[in-house]
PDB file of C-alpha atoms in Angstrom:
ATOM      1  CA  UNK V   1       0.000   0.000   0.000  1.00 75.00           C
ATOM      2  CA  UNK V   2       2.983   2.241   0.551  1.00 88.00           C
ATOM      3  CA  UNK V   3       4.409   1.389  -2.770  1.00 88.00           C
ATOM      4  CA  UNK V   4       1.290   2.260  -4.276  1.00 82.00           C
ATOM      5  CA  UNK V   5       0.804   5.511  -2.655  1.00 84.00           C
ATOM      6  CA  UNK V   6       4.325   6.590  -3.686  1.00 90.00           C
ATOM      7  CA  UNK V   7       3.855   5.303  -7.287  1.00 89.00           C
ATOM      8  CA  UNK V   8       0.099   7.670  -7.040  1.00 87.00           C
ATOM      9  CA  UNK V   9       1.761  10.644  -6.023  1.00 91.00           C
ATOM     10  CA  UNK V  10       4.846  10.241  -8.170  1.00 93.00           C
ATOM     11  CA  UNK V  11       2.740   9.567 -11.356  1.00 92.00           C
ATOM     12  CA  UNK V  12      -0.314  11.635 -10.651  1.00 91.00           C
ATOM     13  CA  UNK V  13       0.934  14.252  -8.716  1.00 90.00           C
ATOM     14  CA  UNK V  14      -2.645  16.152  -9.067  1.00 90.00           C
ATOM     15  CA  UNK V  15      -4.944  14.897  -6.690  1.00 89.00           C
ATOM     16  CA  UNK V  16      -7.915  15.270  -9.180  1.00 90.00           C
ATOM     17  CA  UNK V  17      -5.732  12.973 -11.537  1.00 89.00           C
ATOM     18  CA  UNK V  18      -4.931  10.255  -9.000  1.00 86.00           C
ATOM     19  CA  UNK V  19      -9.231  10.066  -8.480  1.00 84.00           C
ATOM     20  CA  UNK V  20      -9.750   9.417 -11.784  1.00 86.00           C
ATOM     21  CA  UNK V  21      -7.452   6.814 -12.217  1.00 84.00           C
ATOM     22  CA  UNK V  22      -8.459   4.762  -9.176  1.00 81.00           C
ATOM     23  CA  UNK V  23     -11.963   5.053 -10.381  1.00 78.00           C
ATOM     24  CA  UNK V  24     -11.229   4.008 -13.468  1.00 80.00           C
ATOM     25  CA  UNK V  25      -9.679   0.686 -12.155  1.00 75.00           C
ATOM     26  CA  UNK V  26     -11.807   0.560  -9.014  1.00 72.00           C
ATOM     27  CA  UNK V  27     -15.460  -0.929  -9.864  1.00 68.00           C
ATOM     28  CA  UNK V  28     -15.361  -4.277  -9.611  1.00 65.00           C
ATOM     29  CA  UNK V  29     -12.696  -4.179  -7.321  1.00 71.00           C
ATOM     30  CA  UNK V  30     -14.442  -2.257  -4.350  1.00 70.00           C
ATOM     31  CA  UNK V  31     -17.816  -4.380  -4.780  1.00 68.00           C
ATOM     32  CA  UNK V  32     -15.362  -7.020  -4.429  1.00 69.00           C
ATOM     33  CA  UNK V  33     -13.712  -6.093  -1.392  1.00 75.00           C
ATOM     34  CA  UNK V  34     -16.937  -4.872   0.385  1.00 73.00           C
ATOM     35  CA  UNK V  35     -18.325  -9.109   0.259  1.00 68.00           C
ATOM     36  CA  UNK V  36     -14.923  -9.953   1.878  1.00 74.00           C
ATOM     37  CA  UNK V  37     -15.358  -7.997   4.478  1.00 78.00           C
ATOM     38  CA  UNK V  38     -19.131  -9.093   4.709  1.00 73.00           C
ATOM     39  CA  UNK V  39     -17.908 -12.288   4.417  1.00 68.00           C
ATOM     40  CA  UNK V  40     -15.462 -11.833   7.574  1.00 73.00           C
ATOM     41  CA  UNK V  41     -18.317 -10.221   9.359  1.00 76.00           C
ATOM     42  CA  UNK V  42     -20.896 -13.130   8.823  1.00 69.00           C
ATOM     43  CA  UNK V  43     -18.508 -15.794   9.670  1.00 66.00           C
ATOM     44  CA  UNK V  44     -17.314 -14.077  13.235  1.00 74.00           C
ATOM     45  CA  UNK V  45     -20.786 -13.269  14.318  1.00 76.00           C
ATOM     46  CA  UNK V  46     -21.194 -17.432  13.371  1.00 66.00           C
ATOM     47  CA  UNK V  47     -18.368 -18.390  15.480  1.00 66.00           C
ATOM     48  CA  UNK V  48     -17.933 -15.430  18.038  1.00 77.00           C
ATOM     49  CA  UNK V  49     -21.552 -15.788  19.348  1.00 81.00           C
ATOM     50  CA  UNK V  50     -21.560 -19.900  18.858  1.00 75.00           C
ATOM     51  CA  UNK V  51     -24.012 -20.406  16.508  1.00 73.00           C
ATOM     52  CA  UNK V  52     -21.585 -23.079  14.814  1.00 62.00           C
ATOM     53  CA  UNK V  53     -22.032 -24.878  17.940  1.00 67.00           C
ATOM     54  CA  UNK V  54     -25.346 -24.697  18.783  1.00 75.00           C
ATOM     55  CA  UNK V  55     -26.183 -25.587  14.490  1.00 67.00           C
ATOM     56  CA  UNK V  56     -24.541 -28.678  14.820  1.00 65.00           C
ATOM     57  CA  UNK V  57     -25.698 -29.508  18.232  1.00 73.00           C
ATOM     58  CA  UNK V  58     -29.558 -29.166  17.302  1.00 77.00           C
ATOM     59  CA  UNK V  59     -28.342 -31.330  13.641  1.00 68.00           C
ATOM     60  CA  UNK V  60     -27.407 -34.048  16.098  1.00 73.00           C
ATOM     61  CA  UNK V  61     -30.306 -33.985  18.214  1.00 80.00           C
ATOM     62  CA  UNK V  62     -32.760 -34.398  14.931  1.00 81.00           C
ATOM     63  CA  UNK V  63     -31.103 -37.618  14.018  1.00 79.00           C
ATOM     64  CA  UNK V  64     -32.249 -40.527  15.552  1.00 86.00           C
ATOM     65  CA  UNK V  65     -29.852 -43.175  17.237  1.00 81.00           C
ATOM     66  CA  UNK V  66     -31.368 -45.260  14.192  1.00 88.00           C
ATOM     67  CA  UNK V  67     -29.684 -43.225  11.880  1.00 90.00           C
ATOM     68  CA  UNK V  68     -26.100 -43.038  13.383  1.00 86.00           C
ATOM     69  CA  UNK V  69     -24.613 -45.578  11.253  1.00 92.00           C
ATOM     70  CA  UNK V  70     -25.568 -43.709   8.285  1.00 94.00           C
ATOM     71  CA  UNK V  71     -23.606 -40.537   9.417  1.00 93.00           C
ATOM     72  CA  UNK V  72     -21.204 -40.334   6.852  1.00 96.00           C
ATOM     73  CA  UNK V  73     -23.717 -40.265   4.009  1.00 97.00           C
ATOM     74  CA  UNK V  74     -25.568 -37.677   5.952  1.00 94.00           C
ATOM     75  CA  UNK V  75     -22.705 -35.550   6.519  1.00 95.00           C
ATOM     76  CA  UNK V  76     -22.119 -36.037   2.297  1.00 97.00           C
ATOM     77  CA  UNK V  77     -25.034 -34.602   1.806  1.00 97.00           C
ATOM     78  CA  UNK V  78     -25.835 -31.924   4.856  1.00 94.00           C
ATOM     79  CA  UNK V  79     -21.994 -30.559   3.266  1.00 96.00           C
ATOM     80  CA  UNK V  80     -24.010 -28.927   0.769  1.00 96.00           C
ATOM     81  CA  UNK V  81     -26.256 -26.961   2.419  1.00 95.00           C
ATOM     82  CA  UNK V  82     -23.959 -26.338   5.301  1.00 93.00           C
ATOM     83  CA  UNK V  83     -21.008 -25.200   3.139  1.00 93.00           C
ATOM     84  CA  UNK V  84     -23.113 -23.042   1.082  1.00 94.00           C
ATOM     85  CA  UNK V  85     -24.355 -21.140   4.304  1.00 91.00           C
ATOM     86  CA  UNK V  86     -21.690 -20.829   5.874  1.00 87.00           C
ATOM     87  CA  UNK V  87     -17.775 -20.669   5.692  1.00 82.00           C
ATOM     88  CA  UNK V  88     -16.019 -23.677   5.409  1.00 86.00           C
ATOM     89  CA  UNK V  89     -13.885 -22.798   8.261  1.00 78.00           C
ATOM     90  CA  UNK V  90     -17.067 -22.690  10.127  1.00 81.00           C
ATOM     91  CA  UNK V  91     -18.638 -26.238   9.051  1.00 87.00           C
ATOM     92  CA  UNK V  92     -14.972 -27.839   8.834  1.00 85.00           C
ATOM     93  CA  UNK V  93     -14.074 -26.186  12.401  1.00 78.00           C
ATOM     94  CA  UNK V  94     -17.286 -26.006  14.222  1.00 77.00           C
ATOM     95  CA  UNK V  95     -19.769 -28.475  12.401  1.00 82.00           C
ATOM     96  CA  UNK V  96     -17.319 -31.248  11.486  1.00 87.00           C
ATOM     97  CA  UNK V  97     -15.667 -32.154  14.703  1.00 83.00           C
ATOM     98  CA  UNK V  98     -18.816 -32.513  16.615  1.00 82.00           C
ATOM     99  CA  UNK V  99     -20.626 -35.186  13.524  1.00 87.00           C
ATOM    100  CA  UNK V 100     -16.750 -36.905  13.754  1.00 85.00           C
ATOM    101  CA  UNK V 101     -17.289 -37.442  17.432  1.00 80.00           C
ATOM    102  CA  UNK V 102     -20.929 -38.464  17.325  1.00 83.00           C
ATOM    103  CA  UNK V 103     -19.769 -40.699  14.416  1.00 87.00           C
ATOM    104  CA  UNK V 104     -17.114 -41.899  16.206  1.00 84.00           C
ATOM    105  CA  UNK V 105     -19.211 -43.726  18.553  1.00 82.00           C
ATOM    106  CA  UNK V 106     -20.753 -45.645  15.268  1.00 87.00           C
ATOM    107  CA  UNK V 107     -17.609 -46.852  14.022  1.00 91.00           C
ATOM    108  CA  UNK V 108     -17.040 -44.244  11.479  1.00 94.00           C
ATOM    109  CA  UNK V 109     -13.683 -42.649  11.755  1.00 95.00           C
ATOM    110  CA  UNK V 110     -12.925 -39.224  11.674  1.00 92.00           C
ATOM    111  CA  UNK V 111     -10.967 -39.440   8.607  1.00 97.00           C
ATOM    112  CA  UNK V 112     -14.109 -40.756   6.874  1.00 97.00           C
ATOM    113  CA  UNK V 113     -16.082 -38.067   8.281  1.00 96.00           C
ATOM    114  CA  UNK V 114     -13.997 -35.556   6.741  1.00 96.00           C
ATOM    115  CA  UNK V 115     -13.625 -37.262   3.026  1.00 98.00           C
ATOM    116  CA  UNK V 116     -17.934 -37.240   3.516  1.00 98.00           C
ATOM    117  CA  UNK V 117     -17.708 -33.736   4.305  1.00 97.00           C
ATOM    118  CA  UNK V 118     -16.093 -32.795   0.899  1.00 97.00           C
ATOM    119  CA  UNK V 119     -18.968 -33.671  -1.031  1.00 98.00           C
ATOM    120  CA  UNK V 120     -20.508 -30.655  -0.950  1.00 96.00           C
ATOM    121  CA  UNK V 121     -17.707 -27.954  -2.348  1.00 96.00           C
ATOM    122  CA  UNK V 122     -19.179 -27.520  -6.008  1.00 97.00           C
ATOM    123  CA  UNK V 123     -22.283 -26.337  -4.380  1.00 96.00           C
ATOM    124  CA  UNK V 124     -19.859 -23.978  -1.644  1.00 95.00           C
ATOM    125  CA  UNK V 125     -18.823 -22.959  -4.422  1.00 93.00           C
ATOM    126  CA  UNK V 126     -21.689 -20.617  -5.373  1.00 95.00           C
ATOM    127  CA  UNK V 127     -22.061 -19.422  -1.806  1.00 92.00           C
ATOM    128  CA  UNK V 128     -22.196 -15.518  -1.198  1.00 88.00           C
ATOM    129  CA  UNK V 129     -19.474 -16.146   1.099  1.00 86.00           C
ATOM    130  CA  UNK V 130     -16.804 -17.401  -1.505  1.00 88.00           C
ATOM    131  CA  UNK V 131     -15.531 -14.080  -2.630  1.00 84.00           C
ATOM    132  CA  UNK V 132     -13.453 -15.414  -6.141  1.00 86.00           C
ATOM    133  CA  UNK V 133     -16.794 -16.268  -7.345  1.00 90.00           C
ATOM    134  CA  UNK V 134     -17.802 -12.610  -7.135  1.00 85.00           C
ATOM    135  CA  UNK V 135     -14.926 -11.782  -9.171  1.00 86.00           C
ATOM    136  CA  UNK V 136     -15.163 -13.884 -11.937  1.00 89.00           C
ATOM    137  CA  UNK V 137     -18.853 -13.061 -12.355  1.00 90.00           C
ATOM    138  CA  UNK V 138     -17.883  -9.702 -12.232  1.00 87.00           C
ATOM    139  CA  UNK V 139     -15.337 -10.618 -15.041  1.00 89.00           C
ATOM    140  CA  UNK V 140     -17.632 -12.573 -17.366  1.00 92.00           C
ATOM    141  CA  UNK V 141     -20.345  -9.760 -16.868  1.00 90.00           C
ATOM    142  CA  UNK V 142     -23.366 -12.088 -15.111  1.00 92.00           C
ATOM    143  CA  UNK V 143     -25.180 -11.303 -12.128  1.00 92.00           C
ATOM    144  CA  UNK V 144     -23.878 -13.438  -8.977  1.00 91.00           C
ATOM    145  CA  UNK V 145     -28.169 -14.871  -8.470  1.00 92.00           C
ATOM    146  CA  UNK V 146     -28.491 -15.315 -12.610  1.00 94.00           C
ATOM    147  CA  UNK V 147     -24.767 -17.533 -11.681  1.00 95.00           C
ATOM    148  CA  UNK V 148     -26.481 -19.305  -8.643  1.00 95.00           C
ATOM    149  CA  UNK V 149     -29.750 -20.439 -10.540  1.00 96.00           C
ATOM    150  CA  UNK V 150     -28.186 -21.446 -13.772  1.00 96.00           C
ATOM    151  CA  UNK V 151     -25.152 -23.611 -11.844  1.00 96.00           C
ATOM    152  CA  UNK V 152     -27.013 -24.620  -8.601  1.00 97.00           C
ATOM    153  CA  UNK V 153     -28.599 -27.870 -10.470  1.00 97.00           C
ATOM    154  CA  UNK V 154     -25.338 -28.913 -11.999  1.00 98.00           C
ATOM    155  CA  UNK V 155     -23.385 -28.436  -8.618  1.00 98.00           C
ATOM    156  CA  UNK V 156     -25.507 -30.464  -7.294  1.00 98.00           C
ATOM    157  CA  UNK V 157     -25.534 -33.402 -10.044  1.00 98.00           C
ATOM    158  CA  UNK V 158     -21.883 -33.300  -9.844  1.00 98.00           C
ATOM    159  CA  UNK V 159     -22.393 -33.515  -5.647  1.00 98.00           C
ATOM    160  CA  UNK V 160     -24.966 -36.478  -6.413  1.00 98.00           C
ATOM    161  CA  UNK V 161     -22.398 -38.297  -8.627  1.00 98.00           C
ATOM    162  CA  UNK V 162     -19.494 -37.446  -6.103  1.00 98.00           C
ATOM    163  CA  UNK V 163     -21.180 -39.098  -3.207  1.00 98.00           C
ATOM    164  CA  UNK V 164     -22.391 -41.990  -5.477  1.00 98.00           C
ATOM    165  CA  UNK V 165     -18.607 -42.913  -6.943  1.00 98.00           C
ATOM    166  CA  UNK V 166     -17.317 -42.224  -3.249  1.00 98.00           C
ATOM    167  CA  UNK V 167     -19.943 -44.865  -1.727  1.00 97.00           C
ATOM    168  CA  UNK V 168     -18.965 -47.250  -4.979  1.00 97.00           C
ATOM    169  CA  UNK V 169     -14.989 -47.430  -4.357  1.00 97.00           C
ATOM    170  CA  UNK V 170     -15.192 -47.571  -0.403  1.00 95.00           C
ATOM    171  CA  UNK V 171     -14.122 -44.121   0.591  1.00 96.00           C
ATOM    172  CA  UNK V 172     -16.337 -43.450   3.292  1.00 96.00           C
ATOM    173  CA  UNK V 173     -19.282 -45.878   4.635  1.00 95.00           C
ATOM    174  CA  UNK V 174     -22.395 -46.253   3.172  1.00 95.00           C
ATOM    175  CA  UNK V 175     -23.659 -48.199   6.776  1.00 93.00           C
ATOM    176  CA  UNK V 176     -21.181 -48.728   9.561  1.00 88.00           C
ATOM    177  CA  UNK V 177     -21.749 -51.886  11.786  1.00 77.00           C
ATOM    178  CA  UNK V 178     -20.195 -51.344  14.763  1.00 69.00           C
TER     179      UNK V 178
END
C-alpha cells in the first residue's frame, strides 16, 4: 500500500488525476472487497456468538440413534447446504468435529467423516461467502443470483455423482456396523 501511494503521487501528482485513475480501475474491485469484508463479518458473528455450535448440536439432536450408522452419508449430503451457508472454516471447524465425534461412537472414523464432508464444495462454491466467485462473475459480466440459478442444479448433479462414486470405491461408509 505504501508502494502504491508513492507510485500515485509520483505519477499523478494532481490529486484530481490520481481520483480518476483509481476510479477508473476501481469498480469491480471495491464491490469485491466490500463481500470480503461481509464475508469476515458473517462468519465471526457465526463463530464469536456460537451459533456453529449450537447448528450442529440441534443437527445431532434431529437424528435418531437409528440413523447413526448412516452418518457419513448424511454428513455427504448436509456438506451442501452447510457449506453453502456458511464458511467452510465454520462447518470444517465447528460443524465437522462434533458429527466426527458423534460418528465416532458408530464406528465411522474421523478421517471418513472428513472425506464425507467434501462432497458438498461444487455447491460452496456458489455461496455468497466465496468471494473469487464474485470476481469472476464480475469478469464474465453475469449477475452473482443469474450464476447461482443457472449452476445450482449442476453443482448439485456433480455432488450427487461425487457421493455416489465415493460410496462405490469404499471411501467413506455407506452403513457402519459397529
Amino acid at each position: 500500500m505504501i508502494a502504491f501511494s508513492i507510485a500515485m503521487i509520483v505519477n499523478y501528482p494532481c490529486l484530481q488525476a490520481q481520483k480518476d485513475r483509481v476510479a477508473a480501475h476501481a469498480g469491480s474491485v471495491l464491490a469485491v472487497v466490500g463481500l470480503i469484508f461481509a464475508a469476515g463479518i458473517f462468519t465471526g458473528i457465526l463463530s464469536g456468538t456460537g451459533m456453529v455450535d449450537a447448528m450442529s448440536k440441534s443437527l445431532l439432536a434431529v437424528i435418531p440413534d437409528a440413523m447413526g450408522p448412516y452418518l457419513a452419508v448424511i454428513t455427504a449430503v448436509v456438506s451442501m447446504p452447510f457449506t453453502f451457508f456458511m464458511s467452510n472454516d465454520a462447518f470444517y471447524y465447528g460443524v465437522l468435529p462434533v458429527l466426527s465425534e458423534a460418528a465416532s461412537h458408530y464406528g465411522i472414523s474421523p478421517v471418513e467423516m472428513a472425506r464425507a464432508s467434501i462432497v458438498g464444495q461444487p455447491v460452496h462454491l456458489l455461496s455468497p461467502l466465496v468471494p473469487s466467485t464474485y470476481l469472476l462473475v464480475a469478469l464474465a459480466g453475469i449477475e452473482f443470483g443469474d450464476h447461482q440459478r443457472f449452476t445450482l442444479k449442476w453443482a448439485v448433479l456433480v455432488c450427487v455423482c461425487i457421493l455416489i462414486a465415493a460410496l462405490l470405491m469404499g471411501i467413506f461408509p455407506a452403513f457402519s456396523s459397529l
